[in-house]
PDB file of C-alpha atoms in Angstrom:
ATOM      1  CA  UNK D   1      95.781  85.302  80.371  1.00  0.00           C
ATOM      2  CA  UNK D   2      96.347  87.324  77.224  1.00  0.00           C
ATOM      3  CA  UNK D   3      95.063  86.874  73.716  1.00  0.00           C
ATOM      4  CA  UNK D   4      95.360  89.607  70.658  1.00  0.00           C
ATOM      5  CA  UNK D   5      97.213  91.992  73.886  1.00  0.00           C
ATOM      6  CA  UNK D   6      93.740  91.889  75.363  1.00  0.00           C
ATOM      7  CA  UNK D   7      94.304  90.481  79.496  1.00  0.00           C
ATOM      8  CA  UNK D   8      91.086  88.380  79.993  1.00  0.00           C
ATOM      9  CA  UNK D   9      90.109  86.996  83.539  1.00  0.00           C
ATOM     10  CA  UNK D  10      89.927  83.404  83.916  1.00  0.00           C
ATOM     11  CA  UNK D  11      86.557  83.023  85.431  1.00  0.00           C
ATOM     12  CA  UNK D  12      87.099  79.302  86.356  1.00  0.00           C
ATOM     13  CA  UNK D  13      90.327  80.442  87.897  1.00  0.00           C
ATOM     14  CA  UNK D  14      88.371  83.548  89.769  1.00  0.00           C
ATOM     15  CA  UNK D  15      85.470  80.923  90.524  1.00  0.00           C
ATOM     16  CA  UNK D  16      88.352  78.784  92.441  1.00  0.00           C
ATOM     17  CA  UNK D  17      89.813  81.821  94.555  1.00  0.00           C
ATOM     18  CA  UNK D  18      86.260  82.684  95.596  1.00  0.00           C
ATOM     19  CA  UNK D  19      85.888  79.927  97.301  1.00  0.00           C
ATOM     20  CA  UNK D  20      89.571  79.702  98.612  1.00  0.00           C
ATOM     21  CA  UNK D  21      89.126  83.280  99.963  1.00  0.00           C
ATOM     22  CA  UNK D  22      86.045  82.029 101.702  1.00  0.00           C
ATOM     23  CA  UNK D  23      87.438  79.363 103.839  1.00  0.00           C
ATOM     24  CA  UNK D  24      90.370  81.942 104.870  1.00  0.00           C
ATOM     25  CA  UNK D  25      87.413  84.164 105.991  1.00  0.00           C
ATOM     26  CA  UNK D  26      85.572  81.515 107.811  1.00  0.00           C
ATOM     27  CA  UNK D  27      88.170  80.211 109.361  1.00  0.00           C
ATOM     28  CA  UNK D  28      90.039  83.793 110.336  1.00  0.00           C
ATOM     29  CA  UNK D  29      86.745  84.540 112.399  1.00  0.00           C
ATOM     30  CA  UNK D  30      86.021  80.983 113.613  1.00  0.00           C
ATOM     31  CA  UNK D  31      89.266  81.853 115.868  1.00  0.00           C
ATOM     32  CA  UNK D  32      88.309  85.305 116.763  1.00  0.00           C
ATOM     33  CA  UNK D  33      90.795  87.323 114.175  1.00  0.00           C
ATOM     34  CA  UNK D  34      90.136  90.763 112.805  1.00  0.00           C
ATOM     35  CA  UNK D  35      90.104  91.271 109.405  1.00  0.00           C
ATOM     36  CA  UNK D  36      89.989  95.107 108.014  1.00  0.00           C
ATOM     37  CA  UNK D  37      88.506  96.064 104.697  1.00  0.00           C
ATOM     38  CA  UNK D  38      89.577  98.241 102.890  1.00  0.00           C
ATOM     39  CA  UNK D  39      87.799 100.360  99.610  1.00  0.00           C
ATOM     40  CA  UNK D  40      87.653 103.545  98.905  1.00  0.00           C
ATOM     41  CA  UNK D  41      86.680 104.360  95.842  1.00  0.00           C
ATOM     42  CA  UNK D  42      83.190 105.490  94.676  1.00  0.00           C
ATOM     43  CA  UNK D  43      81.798 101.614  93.272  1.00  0.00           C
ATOM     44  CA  UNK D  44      83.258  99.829  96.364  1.00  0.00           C
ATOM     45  CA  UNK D  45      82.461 102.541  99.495  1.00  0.00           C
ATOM     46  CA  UNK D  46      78.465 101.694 100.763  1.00  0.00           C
ATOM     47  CA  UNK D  47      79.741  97.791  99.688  1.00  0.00           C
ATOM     48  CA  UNK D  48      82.430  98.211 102.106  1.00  0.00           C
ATOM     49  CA  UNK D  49      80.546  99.612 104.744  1.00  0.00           C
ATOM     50  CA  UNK D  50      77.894  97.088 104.323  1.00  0.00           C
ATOM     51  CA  UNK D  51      80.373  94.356 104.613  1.00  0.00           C
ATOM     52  CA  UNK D  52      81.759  95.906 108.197  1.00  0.00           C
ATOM     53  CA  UNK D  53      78.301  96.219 109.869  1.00  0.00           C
ATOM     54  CA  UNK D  54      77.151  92.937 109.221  1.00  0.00           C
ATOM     55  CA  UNK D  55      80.179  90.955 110.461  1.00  0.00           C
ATOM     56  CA  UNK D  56      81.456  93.495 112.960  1.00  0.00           C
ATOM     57  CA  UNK D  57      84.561  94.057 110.802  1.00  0.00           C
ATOM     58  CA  UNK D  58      87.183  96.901 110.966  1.00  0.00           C
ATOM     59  CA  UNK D  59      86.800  98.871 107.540  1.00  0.00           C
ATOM     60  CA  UNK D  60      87.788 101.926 106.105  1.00  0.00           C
ATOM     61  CA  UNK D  61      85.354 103.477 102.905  1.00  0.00           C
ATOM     62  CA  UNK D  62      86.295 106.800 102.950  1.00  0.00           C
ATOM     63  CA  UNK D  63      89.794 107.723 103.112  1.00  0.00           C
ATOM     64  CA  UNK D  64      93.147 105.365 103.897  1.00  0.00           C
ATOM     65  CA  UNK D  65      94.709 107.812 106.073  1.00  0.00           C
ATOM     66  CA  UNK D  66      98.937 107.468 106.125  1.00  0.00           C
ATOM     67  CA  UNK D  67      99.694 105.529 108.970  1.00  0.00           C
ATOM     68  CA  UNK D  68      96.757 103.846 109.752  1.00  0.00           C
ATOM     69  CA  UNK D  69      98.895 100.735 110.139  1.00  0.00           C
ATOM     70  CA  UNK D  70     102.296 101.546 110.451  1.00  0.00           C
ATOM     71  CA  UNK D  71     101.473 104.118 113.424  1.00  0.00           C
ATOM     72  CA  UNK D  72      98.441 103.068 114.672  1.00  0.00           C
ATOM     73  CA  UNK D  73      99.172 104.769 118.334  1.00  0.00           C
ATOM     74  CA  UNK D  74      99.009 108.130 116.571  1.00  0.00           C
ATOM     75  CA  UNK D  75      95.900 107.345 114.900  1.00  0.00           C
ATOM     76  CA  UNK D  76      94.213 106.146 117.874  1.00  0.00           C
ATOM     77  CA  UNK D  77      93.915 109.953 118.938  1.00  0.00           C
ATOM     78  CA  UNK D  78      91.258 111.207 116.445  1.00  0.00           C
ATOM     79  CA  UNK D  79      89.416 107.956 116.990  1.00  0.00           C
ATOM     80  CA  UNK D  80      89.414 108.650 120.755  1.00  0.00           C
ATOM     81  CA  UNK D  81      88.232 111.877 120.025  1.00  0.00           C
ATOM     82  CA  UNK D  82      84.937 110.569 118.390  1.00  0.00           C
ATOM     83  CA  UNK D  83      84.276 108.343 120.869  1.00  0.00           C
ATOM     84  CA  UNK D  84      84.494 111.090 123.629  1.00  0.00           C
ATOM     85  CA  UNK D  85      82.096 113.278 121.270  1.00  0.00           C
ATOM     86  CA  UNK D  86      79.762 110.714 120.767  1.00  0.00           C
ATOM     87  CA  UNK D  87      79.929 110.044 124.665  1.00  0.00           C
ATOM     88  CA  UNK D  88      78.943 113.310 125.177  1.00  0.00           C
ATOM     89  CA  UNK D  89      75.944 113.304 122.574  1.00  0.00           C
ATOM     90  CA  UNK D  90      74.627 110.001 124.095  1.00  0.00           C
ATOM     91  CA  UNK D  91      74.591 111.456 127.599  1.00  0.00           C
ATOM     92  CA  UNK D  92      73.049 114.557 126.249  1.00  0.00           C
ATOM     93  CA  UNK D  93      76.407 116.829 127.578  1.00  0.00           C
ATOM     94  CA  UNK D  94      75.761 118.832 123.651  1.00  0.00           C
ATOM     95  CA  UNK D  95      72.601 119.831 124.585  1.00  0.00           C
ATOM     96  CA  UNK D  96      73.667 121.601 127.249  1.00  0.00           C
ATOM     97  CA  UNK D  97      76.497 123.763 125.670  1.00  0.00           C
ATOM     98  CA  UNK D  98      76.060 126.956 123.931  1.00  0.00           C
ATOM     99  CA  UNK D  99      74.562 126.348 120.304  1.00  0.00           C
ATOM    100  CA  UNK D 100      77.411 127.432 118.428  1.00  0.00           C
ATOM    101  CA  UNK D 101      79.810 125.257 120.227  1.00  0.00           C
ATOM    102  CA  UNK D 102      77.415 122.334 120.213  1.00  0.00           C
ATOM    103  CA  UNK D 103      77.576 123.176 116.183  1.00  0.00           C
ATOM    104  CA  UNK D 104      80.906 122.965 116.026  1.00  0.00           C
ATOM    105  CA  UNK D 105      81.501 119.924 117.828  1.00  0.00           C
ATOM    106  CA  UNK D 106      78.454 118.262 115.610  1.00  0.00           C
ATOM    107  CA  UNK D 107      80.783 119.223 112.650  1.00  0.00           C
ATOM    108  CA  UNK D 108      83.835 117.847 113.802  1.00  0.00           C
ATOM    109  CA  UNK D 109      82.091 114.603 114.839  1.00  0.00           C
ATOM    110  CA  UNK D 110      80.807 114.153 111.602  1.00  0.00           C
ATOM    111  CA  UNK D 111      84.024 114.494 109.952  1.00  0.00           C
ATOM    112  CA  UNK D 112      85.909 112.041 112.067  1.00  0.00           C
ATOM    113  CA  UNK D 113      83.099 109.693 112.128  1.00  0.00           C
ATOM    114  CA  UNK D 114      83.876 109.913 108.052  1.00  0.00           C
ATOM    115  CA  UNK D 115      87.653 108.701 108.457  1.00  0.00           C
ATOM    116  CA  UNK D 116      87.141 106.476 111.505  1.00  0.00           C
ATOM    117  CA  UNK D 117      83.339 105.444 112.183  1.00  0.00           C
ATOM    118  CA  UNK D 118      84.764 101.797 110.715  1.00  0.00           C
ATOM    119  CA  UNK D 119      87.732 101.339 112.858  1.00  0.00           C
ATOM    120  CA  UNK D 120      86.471 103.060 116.126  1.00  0.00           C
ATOM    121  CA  UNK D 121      86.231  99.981 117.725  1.00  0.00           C
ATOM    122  CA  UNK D 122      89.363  98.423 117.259  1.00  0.00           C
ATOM    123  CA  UNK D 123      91.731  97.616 119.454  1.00  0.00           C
ATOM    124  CA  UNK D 124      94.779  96.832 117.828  1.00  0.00           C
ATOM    125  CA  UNK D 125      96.483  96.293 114.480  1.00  0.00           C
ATOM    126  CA  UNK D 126      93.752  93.279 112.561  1.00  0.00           C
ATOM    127  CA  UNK D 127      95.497  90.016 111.542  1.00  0.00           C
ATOM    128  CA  UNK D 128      94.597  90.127 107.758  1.00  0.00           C
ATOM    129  CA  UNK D 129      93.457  92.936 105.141  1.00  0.00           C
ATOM    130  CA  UNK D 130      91.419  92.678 102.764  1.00  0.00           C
ATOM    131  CA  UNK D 131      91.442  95.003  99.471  1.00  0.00           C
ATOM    132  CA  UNK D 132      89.153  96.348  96.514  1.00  0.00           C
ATOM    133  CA  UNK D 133      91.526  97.556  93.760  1.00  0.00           C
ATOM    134  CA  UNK D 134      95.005  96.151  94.940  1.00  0.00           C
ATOM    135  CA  UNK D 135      95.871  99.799  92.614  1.00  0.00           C
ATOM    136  CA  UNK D 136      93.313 101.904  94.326  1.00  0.00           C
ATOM    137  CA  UNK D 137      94.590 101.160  98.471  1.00  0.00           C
ATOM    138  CA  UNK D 138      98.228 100.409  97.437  1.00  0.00           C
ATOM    139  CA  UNK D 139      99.497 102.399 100.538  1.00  0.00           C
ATOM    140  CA  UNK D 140      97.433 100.154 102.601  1.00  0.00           C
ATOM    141  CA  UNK D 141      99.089  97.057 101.238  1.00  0.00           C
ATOM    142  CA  UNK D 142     102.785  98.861 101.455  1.00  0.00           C
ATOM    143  CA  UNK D 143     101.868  99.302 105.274  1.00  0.00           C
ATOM    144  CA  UNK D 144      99.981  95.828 105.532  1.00  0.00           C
ATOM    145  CA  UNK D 145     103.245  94.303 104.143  1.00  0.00           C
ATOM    146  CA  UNK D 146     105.694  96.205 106.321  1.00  0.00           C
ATOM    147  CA  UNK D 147     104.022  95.121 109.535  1.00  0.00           C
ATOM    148  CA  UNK D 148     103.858  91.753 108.397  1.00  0.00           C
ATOM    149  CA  UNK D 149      99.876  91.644 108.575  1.00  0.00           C
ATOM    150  CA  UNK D 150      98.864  89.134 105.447  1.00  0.00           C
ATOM    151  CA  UNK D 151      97.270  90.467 102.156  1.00  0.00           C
ATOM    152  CA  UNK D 152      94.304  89.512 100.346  1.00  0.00           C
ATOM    153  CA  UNK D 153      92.155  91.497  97.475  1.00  0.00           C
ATOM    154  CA  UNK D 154      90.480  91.765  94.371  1.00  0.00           C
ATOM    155  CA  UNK D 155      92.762  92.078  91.783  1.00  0.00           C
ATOM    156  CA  UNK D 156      91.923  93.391  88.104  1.00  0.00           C
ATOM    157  CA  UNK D 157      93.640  92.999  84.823  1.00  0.00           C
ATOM    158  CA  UNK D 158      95.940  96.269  85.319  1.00  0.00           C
ATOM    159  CA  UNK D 159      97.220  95.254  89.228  1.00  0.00           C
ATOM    160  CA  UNK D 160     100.253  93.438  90.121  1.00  0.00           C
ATOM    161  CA  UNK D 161      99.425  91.031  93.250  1.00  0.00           C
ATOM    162  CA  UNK D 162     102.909  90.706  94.142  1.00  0.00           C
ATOM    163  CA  UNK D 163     102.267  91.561  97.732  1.00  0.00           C
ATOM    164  CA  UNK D 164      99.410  90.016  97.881  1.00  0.00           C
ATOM    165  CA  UNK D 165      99.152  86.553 100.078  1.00  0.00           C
ATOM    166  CA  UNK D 166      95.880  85.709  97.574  1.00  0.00           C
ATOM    167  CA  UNK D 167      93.836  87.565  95.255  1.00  0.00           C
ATOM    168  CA  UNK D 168      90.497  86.864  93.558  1.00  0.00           C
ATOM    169  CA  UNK D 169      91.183  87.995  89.447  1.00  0.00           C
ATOM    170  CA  UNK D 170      88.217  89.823  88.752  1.00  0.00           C
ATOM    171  CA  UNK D 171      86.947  93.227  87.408  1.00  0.00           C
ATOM    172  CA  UNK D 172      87.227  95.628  90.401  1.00  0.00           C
ATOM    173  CA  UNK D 173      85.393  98.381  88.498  1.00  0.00           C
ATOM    174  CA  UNK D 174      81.847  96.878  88.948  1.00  0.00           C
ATOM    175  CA  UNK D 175      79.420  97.554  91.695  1.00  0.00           C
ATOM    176  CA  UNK D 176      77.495  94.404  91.201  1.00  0.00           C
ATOM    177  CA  UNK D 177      80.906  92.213  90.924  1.00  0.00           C
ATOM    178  CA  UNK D 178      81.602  94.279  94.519  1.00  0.00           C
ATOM    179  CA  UNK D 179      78.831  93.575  95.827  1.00  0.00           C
ATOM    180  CA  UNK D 180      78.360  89.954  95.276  1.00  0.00           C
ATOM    181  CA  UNK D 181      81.625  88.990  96.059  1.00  0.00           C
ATOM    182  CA  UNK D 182      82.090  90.935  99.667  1.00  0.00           C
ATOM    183  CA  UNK D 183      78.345  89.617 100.461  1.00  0.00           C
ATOM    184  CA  UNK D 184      79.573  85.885  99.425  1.00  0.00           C
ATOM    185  CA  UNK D 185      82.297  87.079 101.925  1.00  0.00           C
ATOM    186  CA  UNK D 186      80.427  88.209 104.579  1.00  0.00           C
ATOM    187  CA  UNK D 187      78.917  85.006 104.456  1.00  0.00           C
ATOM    188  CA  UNK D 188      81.842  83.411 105.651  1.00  0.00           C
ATOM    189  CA  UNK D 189      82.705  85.746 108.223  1.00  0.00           C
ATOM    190  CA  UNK D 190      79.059  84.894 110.048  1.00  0.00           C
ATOM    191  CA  UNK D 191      79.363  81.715 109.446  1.00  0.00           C
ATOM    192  CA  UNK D 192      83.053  81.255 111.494  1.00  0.00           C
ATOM    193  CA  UNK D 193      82.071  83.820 113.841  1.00  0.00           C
ATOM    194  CA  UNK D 194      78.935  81.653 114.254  1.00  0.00           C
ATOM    195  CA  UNK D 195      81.067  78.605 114.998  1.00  0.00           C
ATOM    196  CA  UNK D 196      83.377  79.858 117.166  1.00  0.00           C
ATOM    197  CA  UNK D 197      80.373  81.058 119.414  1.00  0.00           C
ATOM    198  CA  UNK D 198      79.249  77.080 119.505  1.00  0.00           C
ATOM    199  CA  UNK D 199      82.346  76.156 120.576  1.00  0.00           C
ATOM    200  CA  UNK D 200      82.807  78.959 123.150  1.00  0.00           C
ATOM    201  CA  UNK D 201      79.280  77.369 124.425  1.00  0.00           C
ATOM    202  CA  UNK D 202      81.001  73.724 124.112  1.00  0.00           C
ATOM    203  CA  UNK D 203      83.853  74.894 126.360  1.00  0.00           C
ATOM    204  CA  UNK D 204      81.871  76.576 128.645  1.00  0.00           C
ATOM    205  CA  UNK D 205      79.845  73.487 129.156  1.00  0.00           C
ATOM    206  CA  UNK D 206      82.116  71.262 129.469  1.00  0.00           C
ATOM    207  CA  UNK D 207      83.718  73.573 132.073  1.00  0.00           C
ATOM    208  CA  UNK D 208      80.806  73.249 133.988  1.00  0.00           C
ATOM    209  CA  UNK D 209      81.250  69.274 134.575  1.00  0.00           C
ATOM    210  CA  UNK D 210      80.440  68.474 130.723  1.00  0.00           C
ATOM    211  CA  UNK D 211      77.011  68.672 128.830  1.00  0.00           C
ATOM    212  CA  UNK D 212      73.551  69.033 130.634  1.00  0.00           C
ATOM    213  CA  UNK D 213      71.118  66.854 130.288  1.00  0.00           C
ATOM    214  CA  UNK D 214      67.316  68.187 130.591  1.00  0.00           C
ATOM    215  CA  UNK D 215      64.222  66.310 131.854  1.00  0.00           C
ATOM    216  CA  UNK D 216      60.481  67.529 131.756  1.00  0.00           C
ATOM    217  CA  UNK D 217      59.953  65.943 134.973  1.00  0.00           C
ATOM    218  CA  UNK D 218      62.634  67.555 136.995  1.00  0.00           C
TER     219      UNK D 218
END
C-alpha cells in the first residue's frame, strides 16, 4: 500500500504468500518437478546456492546467461564441457597432461563451473522459477514467460509482478530477509521430495503383492 507516497509492505499480506509459496514448493517436488532459482546479485548469491544444494535444485547465483531458457540446446554445450573436465579431473586424466595445459584447463573449469556448477545436472527446461528481485533477473522472467514455464519471486516495493504467477511482497535488499525466506523454502522442497519418496516406497510395495508383514519368529 501507499501512505504520505511512501510504498509500505503489508507484512500480514507477505506472512500469507509465505505460506502459499510453501505449499506450491512442497507440492512441485512431492511430484518430482524441477524448480530453478534464480539470484544473482551480491545479498542473494551464497543464499541461492545454499538453497540448490540442500534440495538438489537447479540454480543459477552468478550470472543469468541469455538463453538459458529460451535456447537451452545451445547452452547445454558449455555445461557438457564441465562435465567432461571434471570427468577428466576425477579419473586423474589432468595429472597426466603437461602442467601448463593442465593449468589451463583448471582455469577454464573454474570459470564454467561459475556460470553452470548449479544447472549441470539438469536435464531439461524446470517446470517453475523462482526469483530474488523480480527487477534484478527480469530477463529470466521474459524467457520463463515466453516458454510458458510459471513465475514465482520475491517482489519489493519498486517491482511490477505482472508476469509473475505469485510473489511474496517483501524487501529483496536484505540478506537476513533472503535467507530466512529461501531456508523456510527449502523446507518445503525436503519435505515434498520426502513424501514423494514414501509413496515411491508405497507403490513399490504394493507392487510386490501389497505391504509386508514382519515376524521375529520367522
Amino acid at each position: 500500500c501507499e501512505k504520505n507516497n511512501i510504498h509500505i509492505i503489508d507484512l500480514y499480506k507477505t506472512q500469507e504468500k509465505i505460506a502459499e509459496l510453501y505449499e506450491t514448493f512442497r507440492n512441485q517436488s512431492s511430484i518430482g518437478n524441477k524448480i530453478m532459482l534464480v539470484g544473482t546479485k551480491r545479498v542473494a548469491s551464497s543464499h541461492v546456492s545454499d538453497f540448490g544444494e540442500k534440495t538438489g535444485m537447479p540454480y543459477i547465483s552468478h550470472r543469468w546467461l541469455g538463453g538459458m531458457l529460451t535456447n537451452w540446446k545451445t547452452i547445454r554445450v558449455p555445461i557438457n564441457k564441465l562435465l567432461e573436465y571434471e570427468e577428466n579431473k576425477a579419473t586423474g586424466e589432468l595429472e597426466n597432461m603437461i602442467k601448463k595445459e593442465a593449468v589451463m584447463l583448471e582455469k577454464e573449469m573454474k570459470k564454467l563451473a561459475l556460470n553452470f556448477d548449479g544447472v549441470k545436472d539438469m536435464k531439461g527446461l524446470p517446470d517453475a522459477l523462482f526469483v530474488v528481485d523480480v527487477e534484478n533477473e527480469k530477463i529470466a522472467v521474459q524467457e520463463a514467460v515466453k516458454m510458458g514455464i510459471p513465475v514465482y519471486g520475491l517482489v519489493d516495493t519498486n517491482s511490477n509482478p505482472n508476469n509473475l504467477t505469485n510473489f511474496i511482497p517483501i524487501n529483496d535488499d536484505s540478506s537476513k530477509t533472503i535467507k530466512f525466506v529461501l531456508n523456510y523454502l527449502a523446507q518445503a522442497v525436503n519435505e515434498g521430495q520426502e513424501s514423494a519418496r514414501k509413496q515411491g516406497l508405497v507403490q513399490k510395495l504394493e507392487g510386490e503383492g501389497g505391504p509386508k508383514v514382519f515376524s521375529l519368529n520367522s
